[in-house]
PDB file of C-alpha atoms in Angstrom:
ATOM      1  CA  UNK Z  25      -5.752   4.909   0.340  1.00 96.00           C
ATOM      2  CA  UNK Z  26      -6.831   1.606   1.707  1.00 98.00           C
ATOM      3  CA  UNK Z  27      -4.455  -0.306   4.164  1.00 98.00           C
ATOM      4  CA  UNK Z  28      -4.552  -3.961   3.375  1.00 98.00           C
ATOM      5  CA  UNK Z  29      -2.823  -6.077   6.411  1.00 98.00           C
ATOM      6  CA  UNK Z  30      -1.844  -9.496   5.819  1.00 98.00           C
ATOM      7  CA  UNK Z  31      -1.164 -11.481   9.098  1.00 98.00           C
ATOM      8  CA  UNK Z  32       0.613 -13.692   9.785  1.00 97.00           C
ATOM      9  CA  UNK Z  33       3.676 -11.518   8.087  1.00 98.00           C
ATOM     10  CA  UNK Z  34       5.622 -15.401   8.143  1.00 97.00           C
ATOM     11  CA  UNK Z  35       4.387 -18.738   9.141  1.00 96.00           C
ATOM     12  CA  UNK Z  36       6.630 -22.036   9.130  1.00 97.00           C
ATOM     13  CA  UNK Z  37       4.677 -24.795   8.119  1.00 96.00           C
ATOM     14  CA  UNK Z  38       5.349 -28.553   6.917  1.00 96.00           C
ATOM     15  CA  UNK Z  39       4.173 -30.873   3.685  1.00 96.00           C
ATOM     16  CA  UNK Z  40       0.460 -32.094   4.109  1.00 96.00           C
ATOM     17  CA  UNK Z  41      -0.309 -29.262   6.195  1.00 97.00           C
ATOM     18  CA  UNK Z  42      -3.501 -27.223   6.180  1.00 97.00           C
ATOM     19  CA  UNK Z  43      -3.250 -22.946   6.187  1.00 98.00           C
ATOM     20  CA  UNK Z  44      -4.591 -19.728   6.429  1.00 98.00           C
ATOM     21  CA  UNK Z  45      -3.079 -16.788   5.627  1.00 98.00           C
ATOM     22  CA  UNK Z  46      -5.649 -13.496   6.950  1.00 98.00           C
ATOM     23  CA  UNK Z  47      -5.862 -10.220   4.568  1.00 98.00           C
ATOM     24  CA  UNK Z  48      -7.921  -7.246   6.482  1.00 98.00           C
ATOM     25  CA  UNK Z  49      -9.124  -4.426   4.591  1.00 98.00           C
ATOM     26  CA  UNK Z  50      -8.803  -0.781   6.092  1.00 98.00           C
ATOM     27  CA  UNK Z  51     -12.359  -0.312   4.724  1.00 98.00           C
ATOM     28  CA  UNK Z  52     -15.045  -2.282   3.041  1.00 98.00           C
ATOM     29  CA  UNK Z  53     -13.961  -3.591  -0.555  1.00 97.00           C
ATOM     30  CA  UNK Z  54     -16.711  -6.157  -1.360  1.00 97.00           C
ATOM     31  CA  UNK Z  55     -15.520  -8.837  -2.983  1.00 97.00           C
ATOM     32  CA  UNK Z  56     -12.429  -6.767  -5.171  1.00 96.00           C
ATOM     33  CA  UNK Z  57      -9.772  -8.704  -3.496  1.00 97.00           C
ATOM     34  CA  UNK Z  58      -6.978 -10.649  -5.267  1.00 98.00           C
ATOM     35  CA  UNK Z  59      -4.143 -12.881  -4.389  1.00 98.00           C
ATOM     36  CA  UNK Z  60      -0.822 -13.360  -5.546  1.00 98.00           C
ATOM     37  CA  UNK Z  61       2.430 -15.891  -5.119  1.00 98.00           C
ATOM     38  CA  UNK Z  62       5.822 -14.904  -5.782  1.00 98.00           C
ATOM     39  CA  UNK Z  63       8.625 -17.161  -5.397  1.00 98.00           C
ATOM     40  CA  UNK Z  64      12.270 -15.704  -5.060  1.00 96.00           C
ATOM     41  CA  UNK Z  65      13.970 -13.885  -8.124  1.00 96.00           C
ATOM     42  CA  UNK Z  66      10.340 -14.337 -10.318  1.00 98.00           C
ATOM     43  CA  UNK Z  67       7.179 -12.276 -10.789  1.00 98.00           C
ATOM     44  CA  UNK Z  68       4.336 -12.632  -9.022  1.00 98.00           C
ATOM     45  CA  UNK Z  69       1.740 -15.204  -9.872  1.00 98.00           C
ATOM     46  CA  UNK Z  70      -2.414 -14.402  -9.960  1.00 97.00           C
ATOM     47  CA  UNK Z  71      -3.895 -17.265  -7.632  1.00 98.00           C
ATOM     48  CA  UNK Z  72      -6.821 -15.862  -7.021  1.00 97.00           C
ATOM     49  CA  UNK Z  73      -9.609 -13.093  -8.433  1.00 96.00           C
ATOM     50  CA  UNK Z  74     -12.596 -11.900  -6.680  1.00 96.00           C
ATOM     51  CA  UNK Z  75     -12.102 -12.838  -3.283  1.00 97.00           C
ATOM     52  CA  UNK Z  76     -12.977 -16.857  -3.808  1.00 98.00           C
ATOM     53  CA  UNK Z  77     -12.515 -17.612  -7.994  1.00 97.00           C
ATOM     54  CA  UNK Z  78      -9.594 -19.714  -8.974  1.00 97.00           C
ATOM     55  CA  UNK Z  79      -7.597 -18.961 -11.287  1.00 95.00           C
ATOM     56  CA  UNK Z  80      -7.733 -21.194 -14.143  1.00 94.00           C
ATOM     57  CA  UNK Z  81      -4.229 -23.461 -13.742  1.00 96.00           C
ATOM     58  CA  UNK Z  82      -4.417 -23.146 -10.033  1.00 97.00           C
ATOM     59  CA  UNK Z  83      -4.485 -26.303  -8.367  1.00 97.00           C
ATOM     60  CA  UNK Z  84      -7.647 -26.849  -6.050  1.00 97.00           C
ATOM     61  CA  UNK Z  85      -5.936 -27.091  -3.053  1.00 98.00           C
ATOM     62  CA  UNK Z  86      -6.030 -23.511  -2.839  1.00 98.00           C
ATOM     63  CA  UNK Z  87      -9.227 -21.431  -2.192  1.00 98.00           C
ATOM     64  CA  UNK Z  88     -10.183 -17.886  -1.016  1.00 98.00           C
ATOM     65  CA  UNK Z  89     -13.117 -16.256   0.919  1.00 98.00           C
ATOM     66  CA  UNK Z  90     -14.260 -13.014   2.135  1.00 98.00           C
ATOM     67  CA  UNK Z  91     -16.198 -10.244   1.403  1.00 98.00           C
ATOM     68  CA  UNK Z  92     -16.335  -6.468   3.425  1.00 98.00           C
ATOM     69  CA  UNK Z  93     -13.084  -6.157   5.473  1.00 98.00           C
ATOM     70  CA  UNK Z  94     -11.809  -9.791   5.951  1.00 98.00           C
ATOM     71  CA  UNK Z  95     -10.567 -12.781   3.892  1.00 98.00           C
ATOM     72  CA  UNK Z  96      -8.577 -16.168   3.609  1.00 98.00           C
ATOM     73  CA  UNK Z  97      -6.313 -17.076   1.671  1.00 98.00           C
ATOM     74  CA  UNK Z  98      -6.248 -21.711   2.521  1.00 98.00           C
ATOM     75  CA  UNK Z  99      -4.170 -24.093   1.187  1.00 97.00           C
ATOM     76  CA  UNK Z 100      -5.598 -27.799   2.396  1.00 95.00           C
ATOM     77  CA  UNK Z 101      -2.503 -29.336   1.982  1.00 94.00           C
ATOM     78  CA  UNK Z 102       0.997 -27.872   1.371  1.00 96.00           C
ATOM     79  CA  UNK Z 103       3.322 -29.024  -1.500  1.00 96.00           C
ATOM     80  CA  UNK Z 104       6.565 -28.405  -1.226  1.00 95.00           C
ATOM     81  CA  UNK Z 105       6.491 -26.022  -4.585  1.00 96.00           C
ATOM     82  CA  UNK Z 106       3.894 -23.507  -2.015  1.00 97.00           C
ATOM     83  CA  UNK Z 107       6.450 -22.312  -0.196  1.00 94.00           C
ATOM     84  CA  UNK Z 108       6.619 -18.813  -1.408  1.00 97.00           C
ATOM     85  CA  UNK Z 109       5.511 -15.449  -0.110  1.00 98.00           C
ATOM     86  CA  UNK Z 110       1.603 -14.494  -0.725  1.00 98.00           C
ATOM     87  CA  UNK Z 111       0.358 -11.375  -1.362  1.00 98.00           C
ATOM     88  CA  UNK Z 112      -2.890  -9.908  -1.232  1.00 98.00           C
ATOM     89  CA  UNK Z 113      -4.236  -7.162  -3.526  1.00 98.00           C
ATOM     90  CA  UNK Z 114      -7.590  -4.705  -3.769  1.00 97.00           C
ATOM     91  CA  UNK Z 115      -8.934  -3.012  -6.720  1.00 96.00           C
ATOM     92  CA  UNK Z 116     -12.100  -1.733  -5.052  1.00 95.00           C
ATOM     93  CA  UNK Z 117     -10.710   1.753  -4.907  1.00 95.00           C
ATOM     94  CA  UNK Z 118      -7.551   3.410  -6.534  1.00 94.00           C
ATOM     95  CA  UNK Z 119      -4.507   3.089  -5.730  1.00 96.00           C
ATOM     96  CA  UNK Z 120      -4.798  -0.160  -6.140  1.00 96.00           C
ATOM     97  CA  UNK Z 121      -2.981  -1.669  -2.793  1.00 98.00           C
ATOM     98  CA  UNK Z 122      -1.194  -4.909  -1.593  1.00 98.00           C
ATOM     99  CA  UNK Z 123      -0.746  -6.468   1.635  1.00 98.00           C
ATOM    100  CA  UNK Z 124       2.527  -6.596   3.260  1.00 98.00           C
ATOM    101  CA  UNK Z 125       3.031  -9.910   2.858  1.00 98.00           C
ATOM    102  CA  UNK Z 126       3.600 -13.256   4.014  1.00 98.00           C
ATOM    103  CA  UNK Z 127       6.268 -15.620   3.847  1.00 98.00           C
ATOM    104  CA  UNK Z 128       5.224 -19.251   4.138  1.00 97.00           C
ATOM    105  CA  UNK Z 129       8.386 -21.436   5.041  1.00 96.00           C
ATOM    106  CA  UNK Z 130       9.175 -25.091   5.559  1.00 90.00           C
ATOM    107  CA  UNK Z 131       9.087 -25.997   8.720  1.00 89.00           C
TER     108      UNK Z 131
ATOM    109  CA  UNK P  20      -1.497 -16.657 -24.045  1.00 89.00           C
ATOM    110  CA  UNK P  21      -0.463 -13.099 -23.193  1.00 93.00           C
ATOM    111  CA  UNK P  22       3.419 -12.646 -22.525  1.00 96.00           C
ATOM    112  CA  UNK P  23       4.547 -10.072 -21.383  1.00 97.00           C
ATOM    113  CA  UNK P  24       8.767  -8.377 -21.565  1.00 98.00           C
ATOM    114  CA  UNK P  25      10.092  -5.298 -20.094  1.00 98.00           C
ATOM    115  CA  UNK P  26      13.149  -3.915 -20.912  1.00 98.00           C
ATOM    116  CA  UNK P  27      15.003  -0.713 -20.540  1.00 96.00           C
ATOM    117  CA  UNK P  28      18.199   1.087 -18.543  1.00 97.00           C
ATOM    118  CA  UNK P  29      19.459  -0.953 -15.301  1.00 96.00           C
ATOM    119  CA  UNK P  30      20.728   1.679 -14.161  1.00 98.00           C
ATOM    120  CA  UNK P  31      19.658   5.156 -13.890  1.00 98.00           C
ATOM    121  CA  UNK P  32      21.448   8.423 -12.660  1.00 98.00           C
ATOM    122  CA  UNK P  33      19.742  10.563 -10.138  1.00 98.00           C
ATOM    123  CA  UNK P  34      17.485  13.250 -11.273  1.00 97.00           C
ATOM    124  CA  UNK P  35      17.453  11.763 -14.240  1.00 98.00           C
ATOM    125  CA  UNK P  36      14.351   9.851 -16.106  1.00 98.00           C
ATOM    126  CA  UNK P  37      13.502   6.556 -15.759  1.00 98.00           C
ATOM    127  CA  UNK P  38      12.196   4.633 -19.251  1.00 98.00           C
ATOM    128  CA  UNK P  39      11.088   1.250 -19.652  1.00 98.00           C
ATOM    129  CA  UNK P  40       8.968  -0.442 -22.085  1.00 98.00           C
ATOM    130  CA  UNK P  41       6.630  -2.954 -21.844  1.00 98.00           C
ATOM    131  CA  UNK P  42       6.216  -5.923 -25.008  1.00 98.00           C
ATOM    132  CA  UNK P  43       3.031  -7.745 -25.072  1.00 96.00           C
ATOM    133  CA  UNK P  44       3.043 -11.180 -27.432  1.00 95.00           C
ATOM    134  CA  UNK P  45      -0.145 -13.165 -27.813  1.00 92.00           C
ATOM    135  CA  UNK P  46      -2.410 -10.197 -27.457  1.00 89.00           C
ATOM    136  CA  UNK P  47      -2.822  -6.653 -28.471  1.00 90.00           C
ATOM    137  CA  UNK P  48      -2.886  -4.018 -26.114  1.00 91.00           C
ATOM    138  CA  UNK P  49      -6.095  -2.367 -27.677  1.00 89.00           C
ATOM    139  CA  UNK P  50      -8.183  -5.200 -27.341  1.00 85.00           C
ATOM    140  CA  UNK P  51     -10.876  -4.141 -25.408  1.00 83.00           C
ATOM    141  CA  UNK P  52     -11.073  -4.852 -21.602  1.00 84.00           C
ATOM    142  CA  UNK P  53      -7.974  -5.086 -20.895  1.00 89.00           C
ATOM    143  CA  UNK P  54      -5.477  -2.884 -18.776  1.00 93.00           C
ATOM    144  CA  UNK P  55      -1.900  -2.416 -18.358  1.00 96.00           C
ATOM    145  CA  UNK P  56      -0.051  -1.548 -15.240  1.00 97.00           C
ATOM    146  CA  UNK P  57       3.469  -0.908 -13.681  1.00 98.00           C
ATOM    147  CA  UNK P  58       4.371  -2.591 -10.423  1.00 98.00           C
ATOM    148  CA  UNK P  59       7.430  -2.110  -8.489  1.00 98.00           C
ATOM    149  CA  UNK P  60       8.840  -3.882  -5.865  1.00 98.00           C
ATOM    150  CA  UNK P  61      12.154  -2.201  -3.720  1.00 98.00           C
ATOM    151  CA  UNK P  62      14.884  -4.798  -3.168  1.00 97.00           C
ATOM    152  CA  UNK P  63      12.863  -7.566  -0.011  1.00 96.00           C
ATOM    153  CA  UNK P  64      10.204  -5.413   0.022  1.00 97.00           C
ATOM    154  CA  UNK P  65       6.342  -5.583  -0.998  1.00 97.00           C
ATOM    155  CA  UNK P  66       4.581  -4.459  -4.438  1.00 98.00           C
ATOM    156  CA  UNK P  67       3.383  -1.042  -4.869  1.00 98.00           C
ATOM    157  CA  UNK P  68       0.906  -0.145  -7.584  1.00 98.00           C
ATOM    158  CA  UNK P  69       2.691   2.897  -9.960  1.00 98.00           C
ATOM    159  CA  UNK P  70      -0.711   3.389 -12.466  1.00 97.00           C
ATOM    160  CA  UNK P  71      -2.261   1.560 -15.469  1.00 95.00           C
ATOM    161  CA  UNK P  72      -3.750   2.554 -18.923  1.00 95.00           C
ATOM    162  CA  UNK P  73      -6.288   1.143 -20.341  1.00 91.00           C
ATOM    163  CA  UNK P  74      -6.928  -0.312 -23.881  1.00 88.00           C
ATOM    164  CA  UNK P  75      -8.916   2.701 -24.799  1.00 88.00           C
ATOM    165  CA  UNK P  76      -5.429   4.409 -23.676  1.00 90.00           C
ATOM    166  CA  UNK P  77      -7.073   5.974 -20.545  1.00 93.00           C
ATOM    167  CA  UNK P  78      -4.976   6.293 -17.598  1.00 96.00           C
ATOM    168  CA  UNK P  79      -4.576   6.465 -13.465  1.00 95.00           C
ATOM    169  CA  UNK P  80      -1.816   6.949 -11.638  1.00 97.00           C
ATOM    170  CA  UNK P  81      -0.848   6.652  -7.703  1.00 97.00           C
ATOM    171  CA  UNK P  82      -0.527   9.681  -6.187  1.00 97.00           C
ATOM    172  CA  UNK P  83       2.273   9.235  -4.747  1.00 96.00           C
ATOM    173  CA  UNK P  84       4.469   9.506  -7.917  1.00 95.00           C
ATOM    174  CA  UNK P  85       1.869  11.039  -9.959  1.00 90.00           C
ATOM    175  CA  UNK P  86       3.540  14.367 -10.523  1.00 93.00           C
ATOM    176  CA  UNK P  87       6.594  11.914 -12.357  1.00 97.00           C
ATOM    177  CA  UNK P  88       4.732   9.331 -14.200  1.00 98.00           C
ATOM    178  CA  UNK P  89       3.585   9.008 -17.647  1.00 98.00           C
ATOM    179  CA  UNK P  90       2.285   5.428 -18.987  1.00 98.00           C
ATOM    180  CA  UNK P  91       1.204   5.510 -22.645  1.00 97.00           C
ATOM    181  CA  UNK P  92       0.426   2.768 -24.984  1.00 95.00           C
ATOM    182  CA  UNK P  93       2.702   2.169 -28.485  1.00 94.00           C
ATOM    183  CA  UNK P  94       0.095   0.615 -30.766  1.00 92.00           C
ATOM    184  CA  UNK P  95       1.901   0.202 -33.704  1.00 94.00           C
ATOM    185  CA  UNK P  96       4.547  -1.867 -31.503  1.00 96.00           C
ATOM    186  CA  UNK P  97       2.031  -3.038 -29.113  1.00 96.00           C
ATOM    187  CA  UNK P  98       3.754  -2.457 -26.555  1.00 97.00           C
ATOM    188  CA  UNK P  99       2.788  -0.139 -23.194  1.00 97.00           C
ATOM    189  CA  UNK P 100       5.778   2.522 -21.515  1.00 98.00           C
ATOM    190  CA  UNK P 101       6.439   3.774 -18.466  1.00 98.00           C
ATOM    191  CA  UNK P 102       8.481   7.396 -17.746  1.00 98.00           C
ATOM    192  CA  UNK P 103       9.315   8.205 -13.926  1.00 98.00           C
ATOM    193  CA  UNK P 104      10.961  11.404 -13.646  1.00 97.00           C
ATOM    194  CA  UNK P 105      13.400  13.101 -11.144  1.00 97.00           C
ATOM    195  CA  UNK P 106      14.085   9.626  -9.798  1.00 98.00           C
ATOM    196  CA  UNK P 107      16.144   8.978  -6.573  1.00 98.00           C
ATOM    197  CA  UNK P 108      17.384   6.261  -4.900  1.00 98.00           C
ATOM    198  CA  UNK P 109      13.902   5.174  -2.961  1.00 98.00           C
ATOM    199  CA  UNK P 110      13.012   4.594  -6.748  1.00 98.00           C
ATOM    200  CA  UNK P 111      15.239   1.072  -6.771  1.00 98.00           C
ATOM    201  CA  UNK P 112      13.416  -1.329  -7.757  1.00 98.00           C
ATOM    202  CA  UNK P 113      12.051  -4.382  -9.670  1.00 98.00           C
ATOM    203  CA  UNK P 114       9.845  -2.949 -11.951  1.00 98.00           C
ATOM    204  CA  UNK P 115       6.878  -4.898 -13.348  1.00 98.00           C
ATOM    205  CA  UNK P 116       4.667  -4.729 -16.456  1.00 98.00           C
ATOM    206  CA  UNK P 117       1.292  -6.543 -15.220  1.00 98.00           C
ATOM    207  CA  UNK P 118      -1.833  -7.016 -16.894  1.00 95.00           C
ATOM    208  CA  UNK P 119      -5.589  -8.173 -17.035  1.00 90.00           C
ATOM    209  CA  UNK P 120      -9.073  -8.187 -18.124  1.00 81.00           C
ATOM    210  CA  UNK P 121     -12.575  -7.763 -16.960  1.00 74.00           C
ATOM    211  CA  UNK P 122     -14.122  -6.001 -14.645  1.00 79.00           C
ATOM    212  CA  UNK P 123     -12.218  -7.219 -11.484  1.00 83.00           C
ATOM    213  CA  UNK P 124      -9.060  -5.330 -11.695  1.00 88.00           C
ATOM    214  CA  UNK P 125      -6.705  -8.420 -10.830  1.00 93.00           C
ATOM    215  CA  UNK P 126      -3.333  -9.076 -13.060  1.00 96.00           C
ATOM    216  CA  UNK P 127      -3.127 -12.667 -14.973  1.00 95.00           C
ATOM    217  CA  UNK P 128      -0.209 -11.650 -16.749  1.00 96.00           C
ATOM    218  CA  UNK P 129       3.452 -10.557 -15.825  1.00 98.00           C
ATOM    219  CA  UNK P 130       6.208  -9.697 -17.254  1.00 98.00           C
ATOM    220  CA  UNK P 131       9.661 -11.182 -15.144  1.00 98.00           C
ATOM    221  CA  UNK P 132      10.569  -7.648 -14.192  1.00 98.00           C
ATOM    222  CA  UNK P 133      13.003  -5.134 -15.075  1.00 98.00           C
ATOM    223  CA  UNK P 134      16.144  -4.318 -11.833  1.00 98.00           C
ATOM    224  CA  UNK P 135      16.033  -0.648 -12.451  1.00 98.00           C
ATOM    225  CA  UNK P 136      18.936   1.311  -9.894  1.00 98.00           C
ATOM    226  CA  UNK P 137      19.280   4.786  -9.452  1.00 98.00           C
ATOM    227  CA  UNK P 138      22.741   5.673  -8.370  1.00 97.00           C
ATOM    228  CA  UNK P 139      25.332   8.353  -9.427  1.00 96.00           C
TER     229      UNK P 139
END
């Protein structure tokens, strides 16, 4: 299977602020790498397909990038509905695998 | 838009078999390139990938539960199902029906999940 580590696994941020949440692949995946926000008590949301597309509803502060091993997941500037836990996903290879994790907080 | 419903048993016994089913409004589930998955999530933990089928009713499972899953499409109800058999308590969970299309594997559409428990 491939290991996909998020890091950080939390990060306390505030409104307005630029970040980067890290995904690394346990082995190269191209570009088959997805990400996800879930919000407490609800389902996951698709963000991002493909490493760096948008999904279409997304706003544009958020972008991805990557390719091989490592991506991003950025948000330029933090609303106070992002705070939510990301998740990252591959579909390179099956089983299909998520990251950990990470849970963005206010600061 | 796709929308996507599970429902089923909240709770399970162990040993026992776990059934849920999987609605799907705005879309049928035969309509080619898509897939349909099940996703579970254990109480604070993270997501973990159970199988899909695809519209042409092929499927894949994990390995790890292989030997207990069965995920089969209901096209006259157009909906998709999900059996896990022998189920024990590390099979609590939030269950979710998740789908897509194209080539890129990723899910655009959930369901809002299904609490499934396993306890005597």
């Amino acid at each position: 299977d491939i290991q996909m580590t998020q890091s950080p696994s939390s990060l306390s941020a505030s409104v307005g602020d630029r970040v980067t949440i890290t995904c690394r692949a346990s082995q190269g995946i191209s570009t088959y790498l997805n990400w996800y926000q879930q919000k407490p008590g609800k389902a996951p949301k698709a963000l991002i397909y493909a490493a760096s597309s948008l999904q279409s509803g997304v706003p544009s502060r958020f972008s991805g990038s990557g390719s091989g091993t490592d991506f991003t997941l950025s948000i330029s500037s933090l609303q106070p509905e992002d705070f939510a836990t990301y998740y990252c996903q591959q579909s390179y290879s099956l089983p299909q695998t998520f990251g950990q994790g990470t849970k963005l907080e206010i600061k | 838009q796709v929308q996507l419903q599970e429902s089923g048993p909240g709770l399970v016994k162990p040993s026992e078999t776990l059934s849920l089913t999987c609605s799907v409004s705005g879309g049928s589930v035969t309509k080619g390139t898509y897939f349909w998955s099940w996703i579970r999530q254990p109480p604070g933990k993270g997501l973990e990938w159970i199988g899909y089928i695809y519209y042409s009713g092929s499927t894949s499972y994990n390995p790890s539960l292989k030997s207990r899953v069965t995920i089969s499409l209901d096209t006259s109800k157009n909906q998709i199902s999900l059996k896990l058999n022998s189920v024990a308590a590390a099979d609590t969970a939030v269950y979710y029906c998740a789908g897509g299309s194209g080539s890129v594997g990723d899910y655009k559409y959930w369901g809002q999940g299904s609490l499934v428990t396993v306890s005597s």
